[in-house]
Amino acid sequence: MLADKESFKQAFLEKLAALFGKTLEEATEQEKYQVLGHLVREAIYQRWVESKRRHAQQQTKQVYYFSLEFMLGRLLSNNLINLGWQENWQAALQELGVDYSLLEEVEPDAGLGNGGLGRLAACFLDSLASLGLAGHGCGIRYKYGLFEQKLVNGYQVELPENWLKEGNVWETRRADKAVKVRFGGQVRVEEKQGRLNFIHENYEEIIAVPYDIPIIGYRNDCVNTLRLWSAEVARTEFDFACFSRGEYLKAVEYKYAVEAISQVLYPDDNTYKGRELRLKQQYFFVSAGIQSILRYFKKCYANQWHLLPEKIAIQVNDTHPVLVIPELMRILMDEEGLGWDEAWDITTRTVSYTNHTILAEALEKWPIELFKQLLPRIYMIVEEINERFCRALWGRYPGDWERIHRMAVVADGYVKMAHLALAGSYRVNGVARIHTEILKTREMREFYEYFPEKFTNKTNGITHRRWLLKANPQLAELLTEVIGDSWIREPEELKRLLPLVDNRDLQERAASIKRQNKERMARFIYQHCGLKVDPASLFDVQVKRIHAYKRQLLNILHVLDLYLRLLDEPNLDLVPRTFIFGGKAAPSYYMAKSIIKLINTVAEKINNDRRFNDRLQVCFLENYRVSLAELVMPAAEVSEQISTAGKEASGTGNMKFMMNGAITIGTRDGANIEIGEAVGEDNIVFFGLTADRVMHYYEHGGYSSWYLYNSLPRLKRVVDSLINGFLPAAREEFSNIYSSLTHSDEFFVLKDFLPYAEAQAKIDNLYRDFQRWQRMSLTNIACSGRFSSDRTIREYAGEIWGLL
Ligand SMILES: *Cc1c(COP(=O)(O)O)cnc(C)c1O
């Protein structure tokens, strides 16, 4: 339609006049961006409608991915790429004298997620649409996304992320599709014609309004929907109840209380905090989502509820949306009149659950009192699920009260969300092979014994369209030139590169692209941090949420060790390196915030020591987010994936780096293990304790970090430098870090320190050999295809959703 340049140019100018009454000369970048967004929207509207009609007509099975987080990042470029119009439109804009890259920068990141879990959801949406599958997202339209991180004197400060302030061109509000969600009140039981009816009374009813975002497949006709719900006051409650009584201020206060539900994303990654508002958020979007799915189902299939599992699949991203199970039960029974057994059969053949973590602090459990008071009818259903489940367990394990108690859905005053998910779904998956094995053999062992057929692994992936084609266009072009463009649709085709990894010319060209990406990164660092880093130095990057288990501490202690060695031996022969860090800490995570301050303090010390600037620099990138990740990944040469083995369920950052040719230095954890198998042990640098060893220490003891600290002088010197006045900070500033390392060292930082330093020395050595390094880098790219989320989604589609 607007695929040719001339019609696009004309449409652009017309739209600019129509929307803003301006000529090109007068228009701001923001306005030009809006115009572009509107043109994309209008151009795909027809396809969107067509997609929906096709699905309804062909009665295609629909998948709904329920997630409290979708970290989409920017959409403009990816939409243009997937439409196949990017080159033409960019060229046309250039002819108009418009700089596309400036418009791209205007778009705020849609940062409705914390980290890996939310970004995974976004990658999955892209793959679902690109594979032409009818798979949609369901979530919350938070008014404020993940906070913006500022560094003030080396400390993290959080600012609200008002991403909607200029509007959002990608969304369409669908007031006609709003539904009601009820909280609180009481349930009255009534018997009528031998059947119990549950009547919910005195509840508070709020309105859930959907905002739809089109998700465009890669050069196909598929346009799926991400439906994000916004909480609004029911007009009747707002207008009459209060105003008529003249209680204007109360009415306004009430409105704020309701809107609070979709106001802000909770900024915790891998940690659970039992906040009432969070539970409200969960039920709010679950109930709205299920109601809208069932409305669609009834339109297509009337009351043929037995068809539901055949026509609908619901995937819950972690336990956050697990209330879909009792909510589906509630509607099928209370509103549609089905009996328990029938409703349960349908529900448990429709819902499947993805587990993302085994960290104890992340496991959701809600106090019964809170749950019951907020969701009285749902609580009754959960209780009934629990009773029936425990009875079934009794049948299998008669007399084993302790086991039944451990596996119960409701126990010890809590509703255990993972147990509810396990009892009420037909598949449970982990997100990397080792993670699934740990679930089966440890964390969920008893559930695995009881329901072995439910457990399956689905190793995570990333969309290679955003993370290679979009983020690293020069590399993408080089790949297409040498192996053809089939890899774009079939990422495993990147394997065609394998026979060429020793090709000298290819190596030179790949290295030159990496160099340009590093120069771009260096310019960004100079503009944003005022630090001049050397683009010829090795770029060693650790970007991810700041968390004790991810061990940014291990990295920064090693940097300190290098610096101390330079002080001893000023002529030390090191490959010049720039250590780049980035990541947000949860605002209430005290230790993570200290780690940020430590990294910045070490950076200040080292960067101000001119003697060694030629060999060592340290930079902390402010406000790590998707758009910044797209800049960093293509510039990275070393990928730091150094979590305590057994703690990182999968990781997806590791895959983005690999796909852009960085070499992983990592532990045998999460998907690192599978990356190692894909590239071979020669093309990755592993170090440190294995998950089995870590587990052995947790169970049997035998590790004393205090002893280790006192027996290794090199280690002691580094750790002491945290508290002996060596660093430019108050003496007490890092005493918390010092104590946690020397007293318990729960994450084995000191234990893995020397093996890590050796692994880093190995990296130093490898980097000196240009051909060796380039060969490793190209091999990583060549083997990265299986970490495309297209592969992951094909597995879900075939083995869980019954689509292929
Ligand atoms: C990919 C990604 C993550 C996840 O990184 P991990 O290293 O797997 O923890 C977090 N944040 C952003 C912005 C990402 O793009």
PDB file of C-alpha atoms in Angstrom, residues 316 318-319 322-326 344 347-349 351-355 357 363-364 385 389 393 406-409 416-430 436 439-440 442-456:
ATOM      1  CA  VAL A 316       0.545 -18.490  32.506  1.00  0.00           C
ATOM      2  CA  ASP A 318       5.061 -17.659  36.251  1.00  0.00           C
ATOM      3  CA  THR A 319       2.524 -17.904  39.064  1.00  0.00           C
ATOM      4  CA  VAL A 322      -2.426 -18.434  38.227  1.00  0.00           C
ATOM      5  CA  LEU A 323      -5.808 -17.160  39.390  1.00  0.00           C
ATOM      6  CA  VAL A 324      -6.943 -17.998  35.839  1.00  0.00           C
ATOM      7  CA  ILE A 325      -7.579 -21.467  37.241  1.00  0.00           C
ATOM      8  CA  PRO A 326     -10.172 -20.573  39.916  1.00  0.00           C
ATOM      9  CA  TRP A 344     -12.417 -28.879  36.418  1.00  0.00           C
ATOM     10  CA  THR A 347      -9.958 -25.928  33.119  1.00  0.00           C
ATOM     11  CA  THR A 348      -7.167 -28.416  33.671  1.00  0.00           C
ATOM     12  CA  ARG A 349      -6.981 -29.170  29.975  1.00  0.00           C
ATOM     13  CA  VAL A 351      -4.204 -23.970  31.387  1.00  0.00           C
ATOM     14  CA  SER A 352      -0.464 -24.594  31.420  1.00  0.00           C
ATOM     15  CA  TYR A 353       2.153 -23.005  33.622  1.00  0.00           C
ATOM     16  CA  THR A 354       5.726 -21.828  33.151  1.00  0.00           C
ATOM     17  CA  ASN A 355       7.970 -21.797  36.182  1.00  0.00           C
ATOM     18  CA  THR A 357      12.635 -19.502  39.277  1.00  0.00           C
ATOM     19  CA  LEU A 363       7.700 -18.097  45.534  1.00  0.00           C
ATOM     20  CA  GLU A 364       4.297 -16.489  45.802  1.00  0.00           C
ATOM     21  CA  ILE A 385      -9.508 -27.418  44.804  1.00  0.00           C
ATOM     22  CA  PHE A 389      -6.411 -32.429  45.662  1.00  0.00           C
ATOM     23  CA  LEU A 393      -3.133 -37.415  47.372  1.00  0.00           C
ATOM     24  CA  ARG A 406       3.818 -30.208  51.981  1.00  0.00           C
ATOM     25  CA  MET A 407       1.964 -30.493  48.675  1.00  0.00           C
ATOM     26  CA  ALA A 408      -1.291 -28.821  49.714  1.00  0.00           C
ATOM     27  CA  VAL A 409      -2.533 -25.721  47.886  1.00  0.00           C
ATOM     28  CA  LYS A 416       0.519 -21.410  47.664  1.00  0.00           C
ATOM     29  CA  MET A 417       0.339 -20.210  44.102  1.00  0.00           C
ATOM     30  CA  ALA A 418       2.813 -22.672  42.592  1.00  0.00           C
ATOM     31  CA  HIS A 419       0.883 -25.583  44.079  1.00  0.00           C
ATOM     32  CA  LEU A 420      -2.341 -24.188  42.668  1.00  0.00           C
ATOM     33  CA  ALA A 421      -0.617 -23.961  39.282  1.00  0.00           C
ATOM     34  CA  LEU A 422       0.651 -27.537  39.516  1.00  0.00           C
ATOM     35  CA  ALA A 423      -2.714 -28.933  40.551  1.00  0.00           C
ATOM     36  CA  GLY A 424      -4.767 -27.013  37.993  1.00  0.00           C
ATOM     37  CA  SER A 425      -2.749 -27.148  34.776  1.00  0.00           C
ATOM     38  CA  TYR A 426      -1.934 -29.878  32.271  1.00  0.00           C
ATOM     39  CA  ARG A 427       1.676 -28.881  31.635  1.00  0.00           C
ATOM     40  CA  VAL A 428       4.382 -27.327  33.762  1.00  0.00           C
ATOM     41  CA  ASN A 429       7.557 -26.225  32.127  1.00  0.00           C
ATOM     42  CA  GLY A 430      10.945 -25.021  33.244  1.00  0.00           C
ATOM     43  CA  THR A 436      13.596 -28.271  34.570  1.00  0.00           C
ATOM     44  CA  LEU A 439      12.351 -28.737  39.387  1.00  0.00           C
ATOM     45  CA  LYS A 440      11.844 -32.448  38.813  1.00  0.00           C
ATOM     46  CA  ARG A 442      14.412 -31.153  43.939  1.00  0.00           C
ATOM     47  CA  GLU A 443      12.091 -28.188  44.120  1.00  0.00           C
ATOM     48  CA  MET A 444       8.988 -29.956  42.804  1.00  0.00           C
ATOM     49  CA  ARG A 445      10.100 -33.530  43.259  1.00  0.00           C
ATOM     50  CA  GLU A 446       6.952 -34.698  44.992  1.00  0.00           C
ATOM     51  CA  PHE A 447       4.754 -33.128  42.349  1.00  0.00           C
ATOM     52  CA  TYR A 448       6.868 -34.746  39.662  1.00  0.00           C
ATOM     53  CA  GLU A 449       6.400 -38.137  41.311  1.00  0.00           C
ATOM     54  CA  TYR A 450       2.682 -37.581  41.390  1.00  0.00           C
ATOM     55  CA  PHE A 451       2.242 -35.969  37.944  1.00  0.00           C
ATOM     56  CA  PRO A 452       5.306 -37.015  35.909  1.00  0.00           C
ATOM     57  CA  GLU A 453       3.463 -36.488  32.618  1.00  0.00           C
ATOM     58  CA  LYS A 454       2.925 -32.802  33.324  1.00  0.00           C
ATOM     59  CA  PHE A 455       6.586 -31.818  33.388  1.00  0.00           C
ATOM     60  CA  THR A 456       8.377 -30.617  30.294  1.00  0.00           C
TER      61      THR A 456
END
